[in-house]
mmCIF file of C-alpha atoms in Angstrom:
data_model
loop_
_atom_site.group_PDB
_atom_site.id
_atom_site.type_symbol
_atom_site.label_atom_id
_atom_site.label_comp_id
_atom_site.label_asym_id
_atom_site.label_seq_id
_atom_site.Cartn_x
_atom_site.Cartn_y
_atom_site.Cartn_z
ATOM 1 C CA CYS M 1 81.461 81.022 87.957
ATOM 2 C CA VAL M 2 83.939 78.524 89.617
ATOM 3 C CA GLU M 3 84.907 79.897 93.003
ATOM 4 C CA PRO M 4 88.668 80.252 93.280
ATOM 5 C CA THR M 5 90.416 78.781 96.197
ATOM 6 C CA PRO M 6 93.051 80.822 98.043
ATOM 7 C CA THR M 7 95.992 78.789 96.878
ATOM 8 C CA SER M 8 94.891 78.901 93.194
ATOM 9 C CA VAL M 9 94.365 82.514 92.807
ATOM 10 C CA PRO M 10 98.003 83.883 92.921
ATOM 11 C CA ASN M 11 98.870 81.351 90.005
ATOM 12 C CA ASP M 12 95.757 82.314 88.092
ATOM 13 C CA PRO M 13 96.977 84.132 84.999
ATOM 14 C CA LEU M 14 93.906 86.509 85.170
ATOM 15 C CA TYR M 15 94.799 87.554 88.753
ATOM 16 C CA GLN M 16 98.386 88.160 87.677
ATOM 17 C CA ALA M 17 97.375 90.257 84.747
ATOM 18 C CA ILE M 18 94.877 92.282 86.979
ATOM 19 C CA HIS M 19 97.338 92.641 89.879
ATOM 20 C CA SER M 20 100.028 93.894 87.561
ATOM 21 C CA LYS M 21 97.869 96.796 86.217
ATOM 22 C CA LEU M 22 96.720 97.922 89.765
ATOM 23 C CA PRO M 23 98.601 100.797 91.508
ATOM 24 C CA ALA M 24 101.684 100.076 93.512
ATOM 25 C CA GLY M 25 100.774 99.183 96.884
ATOM 26 C CA THR M 26 97.520 97.329 95.998
ATOM 27 C CA SER M 27 97.347 94.310 98.273
ATOM 28 C CA PRO M 28 97.184 90.682 97.051
ATOM 29 C CA ALA M 29 93.603 90.592 98.908
ATOM 30 C CA GLU M 30 92.387 93.574 96.873
ATOM 31 C CA ALA M 31 93.672 92.109 93.646
ATOM 32 C CA MET M 32 92.095 88.920 94.500
ATOM 33 C CA HIS M 33 88.737 90.560 95.135
ATOM 34 C CA ALA M 34 89.078 92.561 91.749
ATOM 35 C CA THR M 35 89.667 89.146 90.069
ATOM 36 C CA VAL M 36 86.736 87.481 91.691
ATOM 37 C CA GLU M 37 84.458 90.346 90.560
ATOM 38 C CA ALA M 38 85.887 90.212 87.135
ATOM 39 C CA LYS M 39 85.157 86.490 86.996
ATOM 40 C CA ARG M 40 81.558 87.188 88.247
ATOM 41 C CA VAL M 41 80.672 89.481 85.296
ATOM 42 C CA GLY M 42 82.090 86.890 82.805
ATOM 43 C CA ILE M 43 85.839 87.844 82.342
ATOM 44 C CA LEU M 44 87.371 84.497 82.992
ATOM 45 C CA SER M 45 90.643 84.580 81.245
ATOM 46 C CA VAL M 46 93.405 86.870 80.204
ATOM 47 C CA ASP M 47 92.353 86.715 76.608
ATOM 48 C CA GLN M 48 88.934 88.291 77.607
ATOM 49 C CA LEU M 49 90.488 91.093 79.488
ATOM 50 C CA LYS M 50 90.475 94.442 77.499
ATOM 51 C CA SER M 51 91.739 96.885 80.167
ATOM 52 C CA VAL M 52 92.174 97.630 83.896
ATOM 53 C CA THR M 53 91.828 101.392 84.729
ATOM 54 C CA ALA M 54 92.422 102.760 88.468
ATOM 55 C CA GLN M 55 91.656 106.073 89.667
ATOM 56 C CA GLN M 56 92.275 106.481 93.379
ATOM 57 C CA ASP M 57 90.183 103.759 95.102
ATOM 58 C CA THR M 58 88.018 102.807 92.087
ATOM 59 C CA VAL M 59 89.182 100.075 89.617
ATOM 60 C CA TRP M 60 87.319 99.412 86.320
ATOM 61 C CA ILE M 61 87.900 96.146 84.785
ATOM 62 C CA VAL M 62 86.705 95.760 81.182
ATOM 63 C CA GLY M 63 86.244 92.607 78.984
ATOM 64 C CA GLN M 64 86.645 92.180 75.261
ATOM 65 C CA THR M 65 82.871 91.471 75.022
ATOM 66 C CA PRO M 66 80.816 94.662 75.120
ATOM 67 C CA GLY M 67 79.008 94.981 78.354
ATOM 68 C CA PHE M 68 81.495 92.749 80.321
ATOM 69 C CA ARG M 69 82.746 95.240 82.878
ATOM 70 C CA VAL M 70 82.829 95.729 86.637
ATOM 71 C CA LYS M 71 83.682 98.584 88.884
ATOM 72 C CA VAL M 72 85.556 97.644 92.029
ATOM 73 C CA ASP M 73 85.626 100.079 95.043
ATOM 74 C CA LEU M 74 88.683 99.293 97.054
ATOM 75 C CA SER M 75 87.863 101.750 99.706
ATOM 76 C CA GLU M 76 85.056 99.679 100.781
ATOM 77 C CA GLY M 77 87.360 96.902 101.957
ATOM 78 C CA VAL M 78 87.771 93.385 100.771
ATOM 79 C CA PRO M 79 85.016 90.940 101.889
ATOM 80 C CA PRO M 80 86.035 87.564 103.410
ATOM 81 C CA LEU M 81 86.683 84.894 100.667
ATOM 82 C CA GLN M 82 83.611 83.069 101.644
ATOM 83 C CA GLU M 83 81.511 86.315 100.875
ATOM 84 C CA SER M 84 83.122 86.969 97.618
#
């Protein structure tokens, strides 16, 4: 997986798609963390994204390919970009 740079992520269509489906008040850093986790499991573009579901501090991101999914717990905080 190609690691995103801080300046490239807000312009990334996948980041925009995920962030738009997160609850109001979700920070850009949290949306970036969710996007990095999605890319880590193989969801690399908007056309590979099936759904984003949020319940309290838990976000499920599901890809079009069976098995491509990730659970992101926003209550754990966002790791620094170098660690993500």
